[in-house]
């Protein structure tokens, strides 16, 4: 099932299928190794839900939840 | 026998942010480049040297980057330096606890230059997390020498130097069309995993620190605790130091007795007394605050703080990283302003720079602490100091909010921040780093200003200049709930905020009282007609007024614009004046 990364529950892993964010952010994410096929697990969300910490390739990266909509994942 | 000529080598250190590059640089060169567990500390290029066996190595610590192709300023600097061939060897520093991600950059470096040694650092942490790395296999797959190090423990450094010395004139330059997949493949073939005993507690602690329910309360409690320990803990040493320096004053006076009165006055009552006062009120709180703050930095709490506060800062047109630079400003606003380089968007960076001086720095805490405890008692004083700090942060947020909707209107940039794993604090390093590098550095800087300013003030106090300047400022001072002397003292302490109280005392009595930092000064202030309302307005203006000269010069350097520096001067000042007038009207 494919969906936006913002809908993925904390602690549930999924594979990235597409990174459709603005080019600048996409290229930053790529340098962290987030490309289609990357296994990703949302770990924490801030108290107001605006930031989500994602674990992939042994690193944890925080991104705004609204930017996650443009990252597609498949369960 | 003729002396062998010294062979020189230039070695560049390149790698992701927060892989211990600066720790490695410091361990190799004996220098003290700032380190800490959060990405983006190294700003600009640092250089240092070390000698071993007739060779001199010049190390160049490049800014940490995640890639060489991304186009940011740091990445451009690093990529150009590596490709220029200026270095005889480039050390690609990787994080052993997160090899796969680090290798993406290492592969890009190997594509750009042939003379590379791959250094897998943080191996102590990797081993604690059950990660072993097969260096031989990694070296074979990369086609370059690989050394495993733990720079914080000085492990593997000699081998690294040996590999750097023997770096083949030209490794075979290789190319990886898809570095992300190649890094994944190589890492999988070299990593030997065992049970990670600490994973559970670390992730549990992390969960609590950033949790919805406890995250913000823990953050506030931690900041309050640090402030409280600083205020409470600094009391006794401040008094002791004051007494010691007072004994020094008596001795100095006796020594200078043969000199003409004005000269001994300039030296003892002007230079010495002002410097001694600055030291006794400033050094103890800084010597407590900086180590405590460095612990937060070292365990990796700062990025978590930015994570927790991003939503709130976002509503004010800023980003979570601004919260981090505000916290750095608590130590020293010049440091906070420089720290704004971690903010990617130019508009958001400018917002953070313009508002940084609204959080009271260590140079202003002594004033807040003294006035707070004099007029509101022990616990009341601590609360007043905490209240001033919170007000400063709220002021910075409000100003950011208004500016981001008016003069600095902008599209909110994307927020992307690495959250490094929590690390155990390295107490020894923390003490050295925070006491020697920060506390003494900042105290030294304040002293450089305090001594000449003291001499000048003493001379001014002898003339009628100080008095007449104060009377010119009297009406505005009264309007703001203070008086002319206080306002004049604010103006004269532009070089360093620590001077405020000494200047007030000098203007009131013609001398700086050292005896009994608390009671002595209290009697003088009360004698000059200070009330708790005067104290409130002075404390408010201490928080909201122009940044000190060092911070202004830093802002000028960072923005490259006189106009923006002037804005940074005017913004908190206008806010402070309006706030003081309002409070004065309210309190009557």
XYZ file of C-alpha atoms in Angstrom:
663
model
C 0.000 0.000 0.000
C 1.485 3.351 -1.021
C 0.965 6.540 0.997
C 2.538 9.782 2.150
C 5.201 9.347 4.835
C 3.239 11.607 7.203
C 0.598 8.893 7.504
C 3.003 6.200 8.589
C 2.661 5.380 12.301
C 5.599 5.849 14.661
C 7.740 2.733 14.885
C 6.390 1.207 11.642
C 8.929 0.714 8.843
C 8.300 1.232 5.129
C 10.279 1.595 1.908
C 10.557 4.969 0.207
C 9.069 4.871 -3.292
C 9.467 8.498 -4.353
C 10.893 11.751 -2.989
C 8.810 14.536 -4.561
C 9.875 17.418 -2.317
C 11.280 20.727 -3.579
C 14.571 20.090 -5.429
C 16.757 21.653 -2.720
C 15.311 19.444 0.016
C 15.386 16.380 -2.244
C 19.064 16.847 -2.913
C 19.771 17.317 0.828
C 17.814 14.151 1.591
C 19.725 12.293 -1.092
C 23.014 13.258 0.524
C 21.706 11.610 3.699
C 20.959 8.536 1.614
C 17.178 8.918 1.327
C 16.443 7.609 -2.170
C 13.721 5.280 -3.492
C 14.177 1.896 -1.875
C 15.455 3.255 1.467
C 13.901 1.590 4.506
C 12.585 4.246 6.848
C 10.998 4.257 10.318
C 9.351 7.354 11.895
C 10.619 7.407 15.507
C 9.314 10.491 17.325
C 6.939 13.343 16.722
C 7.145 16.723 18.500
C 4.426 17.699 20.977
C 2.566 19.847 18.428
C 3.074 17.249 15.716
C 4.926 19.635 13.399
C 8.278 17.800 13.352
C 8.943 14.103 12.913
C 12.216 12.278 13.542
C 12.904 9.581 10.954
C 15.409 6.764 11.220
C 17.100 5.456 8.094
C 20.568 4.118 7.269
C 21.480 4.216 10.960
C 20.819 7.964 11.277
C 17.935 9.943 12.744
C 16.861 13.036 10.793
C 14.173 15.506 11.864
C 11.882 16.905 9.156
C 8.729 19.011 9.249
C 5.684 16.757 9.105
C 4.200 18.810 6.257
C 7.255 18.038 4.077
C 6.679 14.318 4.672
C 3.575 14.427 2.477
C 5.821 14.642 -0.549
C 7.772 11.561 0.403
C 5.893 8.444 -0.721
C 6.374 5.118 1.025
C 5.094 1.574 0.511
C 4.354 -0.770 3.382
C 76.256 15.995 9.827
C 73.820 18.083 7.830
C 70.336 18.332 9.307
C 67.653 16.533 7.381
C 65.235 19.048 5.872
C 61.788 18.946 7.450
C 59.304 17.341 5.082
C 56.000 19.150 5.056
C 52.624 17.673 4.211
C 49.258 19.364 3.970
C 46.420 17.136 5.095
C 42.733 18.013 4.679
C 40.153 16.532 7.054
C 36.785 16.119 5.344
C 33.624 14.394 6.483
C 30.011 14.701 7.552
C 29.171 17.100 10.363
C 29.412 15.537 13.804
C 31.689 12.594 12.978
C 34.335 13.837 15.408
C 36.430 15.685 12.822
C 37.216 18.553 15.169
C 38.011 16.117 17.991
C 40.404 14.353 15.607
C 41.875 17.707 14.547
C 42.382 18.707 18.185
C 43.891 15.338 19.114
C 46.356 15.579 16.206
C 47.331 19.231 16.551
C 46.899 19.860 20.266
C 44.662 22.806 19.418
C 41.242 23.390 20.899
C 38.797 23.805 18.077
C 35.260 23.826 19.489
C 33.638 20.377 19.619
C 30.226 19.132 20.737
C 27.575 16.593 19.885
C 25.582 18.533 17.294
C 26.084 19.247 13.624
C 27.474 22.570 12.429
C 29.932 23.665 15.106
C 32.941 24.054 12.844
C 32.547 27.290 11.000
C 35.138 28.241 8.428
C 38.388 26.395 7.913
C 40.670 25.744 10.883
C 44.358 24.964 10.493
C 46.864 23.392 12.844
C 50.216 21.665 12.741
C 51.880 18.654 14.280
C 55.390 17.211 13.978
C 56.339 13.546 13.983
C 59.653 11.987 13.050
C 61.102 14.825 11.023
C 57.844 15.591 9.293
C 55.531 18.507 9.706
C 51.867 17.917 9.020
C 49.639 20.909 8.382
C 46.048 19.870 9.058
C 43.154 21.721 7.464
C 39.787 21.039 9.143
C 37.175 21.552 6.420
C 33.568 22.380 7.390
C 31.450 19.259 7.795
C 29.275 18.512 4.775
C 26.792 15.817 3.887
C 27.721 15.810 0.211
C 29.986 17.565 -2.262
C 27.300 18.124 -4.847
C 24.573 19.883 -2.920
C 25.560 23.483 -3.623
C 25.556 24.987 -0.118
C 28.379 27.372 0.829
C 30.156 24.880 3.102
C 29.920 22.172 0.478
C 31.332 24.441 -2.188
C 34.288 25.356 0.068
C 34.992 21.706 0.890
C 34.548 20.443 -2.693
C 36.786 23.149 -4.164
C 39.485 22.577 -1.587
C 39.511 18.821 -2.158
C 39.509 19.102 -5.947
C 42.158 21.864 -5.977
C 44.927 19.432 -5.047
C 46.122 21.860 -2.342
C 46.325 18.955 0.096
C 48.933 16.202 -0.203
C 46.398 13.882 1.374
C 42.691 14.086 2.168
C 41.440 12.171 5.185
C 37.813 11.157 4.643
C 36.514 10.954 8.210
C 33.584 8.553 8.691
C 31.412 7.730 11.692
C 31.938 4.100 12.680
C 28.549 3.970 14.369
C 26.850 5.057 11.151
C 29.208 3.924 8.415
C 26.702 3.591 5.610
C 25.725 7.264 5.678
C 29.321 8.476 6.080
C 30.474 6.380 3.136
C 28.261 8.313 0.710
C 30.504 11.354 1.182
C 33.695 9.265 1.381
C 32.887 7.796 -2.058
C 32.383 11.294 -3.456
C 35.775 12.323 -2.036
C 37.428 9.229 -3.558
C 35.940 10.209 -6.899
C 37.506 13.663 -6.732
C 41.028 13.001 -5.514
C 43.397 10.042 -5.581
C 45.323 10.695 -2.375
C 42.834 9.642 0.265
C 43.040 7.887 3.625
C 39.683 6.770 5.014
C 39.488 7.252 8.779
C 36.604 5.475 10.480
C 36.271 7.471 13.695
C 34.046 7.137 16.797
C 34.930 3.438 16.941
C 34.587 3.479 20.743
C 30.966 4.470 20.363
C 30.445 2.014 17.508
C 31.806 -0.866 19.605
C 29.551 0.120 22.495
C 26.669 -0.149 20.086
C 27.789 -3.611 18.985
C 29.226 -2.520 15.638
C 32.549 -3.923 14.460
C 34.156 -2.942 11.153
C 36.390 -5.092 8.972
C 38.998 -2.482 8.008
C 40.821 -4.747 5.556
C 37.681 -5.571 3.626
C 36.649 -1.903 3.630
C 40.089 -0.902 2.339
C 39.863 -3.497 -0.424
C 36.399 -2.380 -1.508
C 37.303 1.332 -1.463
C 40.765 0.917 -2.963
C 42.231 3.221 -0.288
C 43.906 2.756 3.114
C 41.476 2.547 6.049
C 42.293 3.322 9.704
C 39.931 2.796 12.655
C 40.192 5.531 15.300
C 38.582 6.815 18.489
C 39.917 10.372 18.474
C 38.313 11.253 21.820
C 40.450 8.526 23.420
C 43.435 9.238 21.157
C 43.237 5.689 19.753
C 44.534 4.889 16.279
C 46.122 8.308 15.714
C 49.685 7.056 15.204
C 48.490 4.549 12.628
C 46.518 7.300 10.925
C 49.643 9.495 10.714
C 51.626 6.554 9.337
C 49.007 5.941 6.640
C 48.890 9.634 5.786
C 52.689 9.642 5.402
C 52.655 6.559 3.197
C 49.601 7.518 1.191
C 50.261 6.148 -2.287
C 51.118 8.951 -4.738
C 47.972 8.074 -6.589
C 45.411 5.534 -5.484
C 43.438 4.397 -8.403
C 40.677 6.989 -8.785
C 37.405 5.132 -8.877
C 33.906 6.088 -9.674
C 30.593 4.947 -8.278
C 27.670 5.956 -10.498
C 25.227 5.465 -7.606
C 27.092 6.344 -4.379
C 24.054 5.764 -2.128
C 23.573 2.151 -3.232
C 27.337 1.572 -3.381
C 27.723 2.877 0.211
C 24.926 0.574 1.362
C 26.508 -2.412 -0.350
C 30.031 -1.692 0.956
C 28.805 -1.028 4.523
C 26.870 -4.301 4.580
C 29.961 -6.235 3.552
C 32.209 -4.658 6.199
C 30.015 -4.319 9.278
C 30.031 -7.107 11.856
C 27.118 -6.626 14.220
C 26.769 -8.002 17.738
C 24.176 -7.346 20.442
C 23.809 -3.647 21.269
C 23.350 -3.645 25.035
C 22.787 0.093 25.329
C 20.268 0.490 22.484
C 17.261 -0.045 24.720
C 18.026 2.509 27.396
C 19.263 5.018 24.862
C 16.116 4.867 22.822
C 14.031 4.908 26.018
C 15.802 8.063 27.267
C 15.460 9.618 23.825
C 11.757 8.800 23.747
C 11.247 10.574 27.076
C 13.411 13.589 26.185
C 11.449 14.343 23.022
C 8.083 12.928 24.093
C 4.903 14.916 23.621
C 4.115 14.901 27.304
C 7.520 15.375 28.933
C 9.662 16.988 26.226
C 8.872 20.659 26.831
C 8.582 20.414 30.661
C 11.969 18.646 30.804
C 13.455 21.344 28.575
C 12.142 24.145 30.793
C 13.198 22.342 33.961
C 16.701 21.775 32.614
C 17.123 25.447 31.695
C 15.714 26.579 35.029
C 17.943 24.137 36.871
C 21.033 25.405 35.059
C 20.113 29.016 35.819
C 19.316 28.211 39.429
C 22.585 26.330 39.998
C 24.435 29.207 38.344
C 22.767 31.912 40.428
C 22.862 30.005 43.685
C 26.293 28.491 43.192
C 27.971 31.725 42.129
C 27.039 33.603 45.289
C 29.649 32.283 47.667
C 32.648 32.162 45.285
C 31.747 35.674 44.097
C 31.895 36.972 47.632
C 35.121 35.122 48.387
C 36.724 36.344 45.191
C 35.556 39.887 46.004
C 37.232 39.702 49.412
C 40.456 38.324 47.947
C 40.580 40.984 45.262
C 39.827 43.572 47.913
C 42.919 42.466 49.816
C 44.801 42.863 46.564
C 43.423 46.388 46.331
C 44.756 47.313 49.768
C 48.166 45.894 48.861
C 48.202 47.683 45.530
C 47.280 50.977 47.179
C 50.177 50.580 49.575
C 52.540 49.753 46.731
C 51.430 52.758 44.712
C 51.606 55.162 47.654
C 54.783 56.899 46.399
C 53.086 57.746 43.091
C 51.117 60.975 42.554
C 47.544 60.646 43.777
C 45.907 60.834 40.363
C 48.153 58.083 38.964
C 47.552 55.697 41.823
C 43.851 56.575 41.477
C 43.812 55.683 37.781
C 45.635 52.409 38.398
C 44.121 51.199 41.677
C 40.679 52.808 41.812
C 40.099 52.884 38.076
C 41.780 49.980 36.315
C 42.223 47.510 39.156
C 38.937 48.061 40.969
C 36.845 47.894 37.787
C 38.639 44.776 36.515
C 38.440 43.123 39.934
C 34.739 43.860 40.142
C 34.133 42.462 36.676
C 36.087 39.302 37.528
C 34.432 38.719 40.870
C 30.884 39.078 39.587
C 31.387 37.489 36.189
C 33.825 34.632 36.570
C 31.952 32.406 39.067
C 28.615 32.325 37.178
C 30.402 31.676 33.907
C 32.568 28.961 35.442
C 29.329 27.241 36.515
C 27.110 27.994 33.530
C 29.477 26.983 30.734
C 30.335 23.492 32.048
C 26.631 22.788 32.640
C 25.675 24.008 29.171
C 28.566 22.059 27.660
C 27.170 18.886 29.260
C 23.893 19.479 27.386
C 25.876 20.059 24.218
C 28.055 17.008 24.723
C 25.270 14.516 25.356
C 23.511 15.728 22.200
C 20.581 17.510 23.828
C 20.738 20.673 21.698
C 19.343 19.130 18.470
C 16.547 17.602 20.547
C 15.817 21.043 21.915
C 15.560 22.372 18.342
C 13.253 19.427 17.526
C 10.958 20.270 20.432
C 10.822 23.985 19.717
C 10.632 24.026 15.914
C 6.830 24.211 15.839
C 6.787 27.170 18.201
C 9.617 28.984 16.463
C 7.941 28.266 13.116
C 4.876 30.221 14.179
C 7.221 33.160 14.777
C 8.673 32.862 11.309
C 11.851 31.207 12.570
C 12.942 27.596 12.861
C 14.023 25.206 15.621
C 17.660 25.954 14.991
C 16.991 29.535 16.096
C 16.079 28.181 19.544
C 19.468 26.550 19.604
C 21.277 29.784 18.741
C 19.263 31.620 21.424
C 20.511 29.093 23.974
C 24.072 29.664 22.785
C 23.370 33.361 23.293
C 22.758 32.651 26.980
C 26.495 32.034 27.181
C 27.628 34.838 24.894
C 25.628 36.639 22.230
C 28.630 36.897 19.909
C 28.845 33.096 20.013
C 25.082 32.868 19.408
C 25.319 35.181 16.388
C 28.149 33.139 14.879
C 26.127 29.999 15.594
C 23.354 31.323 13.331
C 25.411 29.953 10.435
C 23.713 26.594 11.047
C 20.464 28.136 9.760
C 20.250 27.531 6.012
C 17.705 30.150 4.910
C 19.293 33.658 4.695
C 16.088 35.373 5.889
C 15.671 33.049 8.873
C 19.361 33.462 9.679
C 19.015 37.252 9.672
C 15.962 37.005 11.949
C 17.962 34.888 14.377
C 20.919 37.299 14.272
C 18.768 40.398 14.851
C 17.021 38.889 17.862
C 19.881 36.963 19.485
C 20.945 39.752 21.856
C 17.496 39.657 23.492
C 18.493 36.602 25.490
C 20.641 37.810 28.379
C 24.236 36.620 28.103
C 26.676 35.803 30.870
C 27.890 39.385 30.877
C 24.408 40.539 31.858
C 23.548 37.766 34.317
C 25.669 39.280 37.104
C 23.637 42.511 36.861
C 20.357 40.580 36.881
C 21.515 38.371 39.734
C 22.762 41.308 41.813
C 19.628 43.417 41.346
C 17.340 40.389 41.678
C 18.841 39.240 44.950
C 19.191 42.782 46.355
C 15.613 43.807 45.732
C 13.681 40.524 45.705
C 15.635 38.253 48.089
C 17.194 34.839 47.365
C 14.325 32.819 45.890
C 12.589 35.913 44.530
C 15.849 36.935 42.894
C 16.276 33.567 41.188
C 12.682 33.800 39.944
C 13.264 37.347 38.706
C 16.396 36.237 36.817
C 14.519 33.268 35.317
C 11.622 35.594 34.456
C 13.993 37.990 32.680
C 15.453 35.110 30.679
C 12.019 33.828 29.658
C 10.979 37.373 28.780
C 14.082 37.734 26.619
C 13.221 34.532 24.736
C 9.583 35.624 24.345
C 10.767 39.048 23.143
C 13.027 37.409 20.559
C 10.136 35.216 19.391
C 7.697 38.136 19.226
C 10.170 40.300 17.308
C 10.848 37.398 14.903
C 7.109 36.962 14.438
C 6.536 40.626 13.588
C 9.606 40.913 11.345
C 8.821 37.720 9.452
C 5.403 39.095 8.592
C 6.631 42.568 7.664
C 10.185 43.620 6.763
C 11.582 40.111 6.481
C 8.615 38.357 4.889
C 9.680 35.026 3.441
C 8.608 31.555 2.448
C 9.318 29.212 5.306
C 12.316 27.074 4.404
C 12.441 23.328 4.889
C 13.760 22.141 8.217
C 16.185 19.264 8.157
C 18.299 18.396 11.120
C 20.324 15.418 12.136
C 19.640 14.110 15.638
C 22.904 12.459 16.702
C 22.717 9.574 19.156
C 22.887 10.520 22.831
C 26.430 10.200 24.105
C 27.831 9.909 27.588
C 29.316 13.294 28.575
C 33.121 13.403 28.630
C 33.577 15.249 31.925
C 37.328 15.911 31.644
C 37.001 17.388 28.177
C 33.928 19.369 29.209
C 35.815 21.027 32.045
C 38.818 21.879 29.904
C 36.687 23.062 27.022
C 34.206 25.108 28.976
C 36.557 26.558 31.572
C 39.642 27.229 29.499
C 38.163 27.878 26.096
C 34.982 29.668 26.935
C 35.088 31.034 30.464
C 38.652 32.304 30.428
C 38.380 33.470 26.839
C 35.293 35.569 27.529
C 36.590 36.777 30.897
C 39.858 37.769 29.188
C 37.951 39.670 26.548
C 35.929 41.509 29.226
C 39.093 42.355 31.154
C 40.750 43.841 28.082
C 37.868 46.300 28.012
C 37.433 46.685 31.768
C 40.931 47.913 32.607
C 41.113 50.841 30.131
C 37.420 51.615 30.654
C 38.060 51.727 34.418
C 40.886 54.235 33.968
C 38.751 56.410 31.714
C 35.766 56.224 34.046
C 37.823 57.189 37.050
C 39.110 60.256 35.238
C 35.594 61.118 34.033
C 34.199 60.715 37.543
C 36.799 63.235 38.751
C 35.673 65.761 36.170
C 32.161 67.062 35.977
C 31.606 65.271 32.642
C 30.007 62.149 34.088
C 27.630 64.227 36.169
C 26.603 66.553 33.370
C 26.105 63.675 30.912
C 23.916 61.983 33.510
C 21.828 65.105 33.977
C 21.284 65.378 30.193
C 19.950 61.823 30.228
C 17.926 62.298 33.405
C 14.533 63.102 31.763
C 14.632 60.065 29.451
C 15.921 57.933 32.324
C 13.038 59.043 34.557
C 10.529 58.406 31.774
C 11.864 54.843 31.576
C 11.614 54.252 35.330
C 15.372 54.594 35.852
C 17.550 57.717 36.058
C 20.238 59.515 34.107
C 23.108 57.714 35.839
C 21.724 54.288 34.954
C 21.114 55.244 31.336
C 24.610 56.724 31.118
C 26.012 53.518 32.599
C 24.215 51.519 29.876
C 25.783 53.753 27.232
C 29.246 53.536 28.768
C 29.085 49.765 29.088
C 28.661 49.355 25.342
C 32.161 47.790 25.148
C 31.126 45.040 27.601
C 27.899 44.504 29.516
C 29.835 43.420 32.604
C 30.774 47.076 33.142
C 27.232 48.219 33.948
C 27.290 47.895 37.747
C 30.900 49.133 38.128
C 29.998 52.206 36.050
C 26.900 52.922 38.130
C 28.910 52.607 41.341
C 31.694 54.761 39.942
C 29.239 57.433 38.869
C 27.530 57.410 42.267
C 30.552 57.297 44.558
C 33.567 58.076 42.428
C 34.939 54.629 43.201
C 34.070 51.021 42.556
C 33.195 49.271 45.772
C 34.599 45.795 45.994
C 33.720 45.077 49.564
C 30.711 42.849 50.030
C 29.555 42.572 46.457
C 25.995 42.265 47.703
C 25.540 44.482 50.736
C 28.097 47.140 49.816
C 26.538 47.808 46.450
C 23.034 47.541 47.887
C 23.647 50.300 50.389
C 25.028 52.567 47.659
C 22.089 51.917 45.342
C 19.486 52.382 48.066
C 21.297 55.510 49.178
C 20.984 56.829 45.622
C 17.213 56.458 45.813
C 16.778 53.124 44.023
C 13.478 51.356 44.654
C 12.285 47.940 43.503
C 10.647 49.717 40.551
C 14.026 51.140 39.509
C 15.433 47.606 39.763
C 12.614 46.150 37.614
C 13.115 48.740 34.863
C 16.913 48.370 34.976
C 16.593 44.586 34.744
C 14.217 44.927 31.788
C 16.557 47.310 30.006
C 19.467 44.965 30.787
C 17.630 42.319 28.767
C 16.390 44.627 26.004
C 19.027 47.082 24.869
C 21.739 47.265 22.219
C 24.112 44.311 21.869
C 27.636 44.840 23.246
C 30.423 46.023 20.936
C 31.832 42.510 20.410
C 28.414 41.213 19.363
C 27.862 44.203 17.068
C 31.212 43.583 15.388
C 30.297 39.916 15.017
C 26.948 40.879 13.459
C 28.754 43.228 11.053
C 31.100 40.394 10.078
C 28.342 37.815 9.705
C 25.893 39.962 7.737
C 28.444 42.120 5.926
C 25.930 44.949 6.223
C 26.082 48.126 8.265
C 22.343 48.582 7.816
C 21.567 45.202 9.345
C 24.038 45.865 12.168
C 22.228 49.148 12.835
C 18.920 47.238 12.831
C 20.360 44.779 15.360
C 21.291 47.781 17.514
C 17.958 49.552 17.184
C 15.519 46.630 17.466
C 16.116 45.553 21.092
C 16.762 49.182 22.127
C 13.399 50.435 20.873
C 11.695 47.420 22.448
C 13.474 48.095 25.742
C 12.588 51.790 25.808
C 8.902 51.101 25.077
C 8.760 48.253 27.582
C 10.376 50.329 30.339
C 8.023 53.275 29.715
C 5.008 50.937 29.853
C 6.193 49.280 33.061
C 6.929 52.660 34.621
C 3.395 53.834 33.784
C 1.929 50.606 35.150
C 3.939 50.580 38.383
C 3.450 54.291 38.919
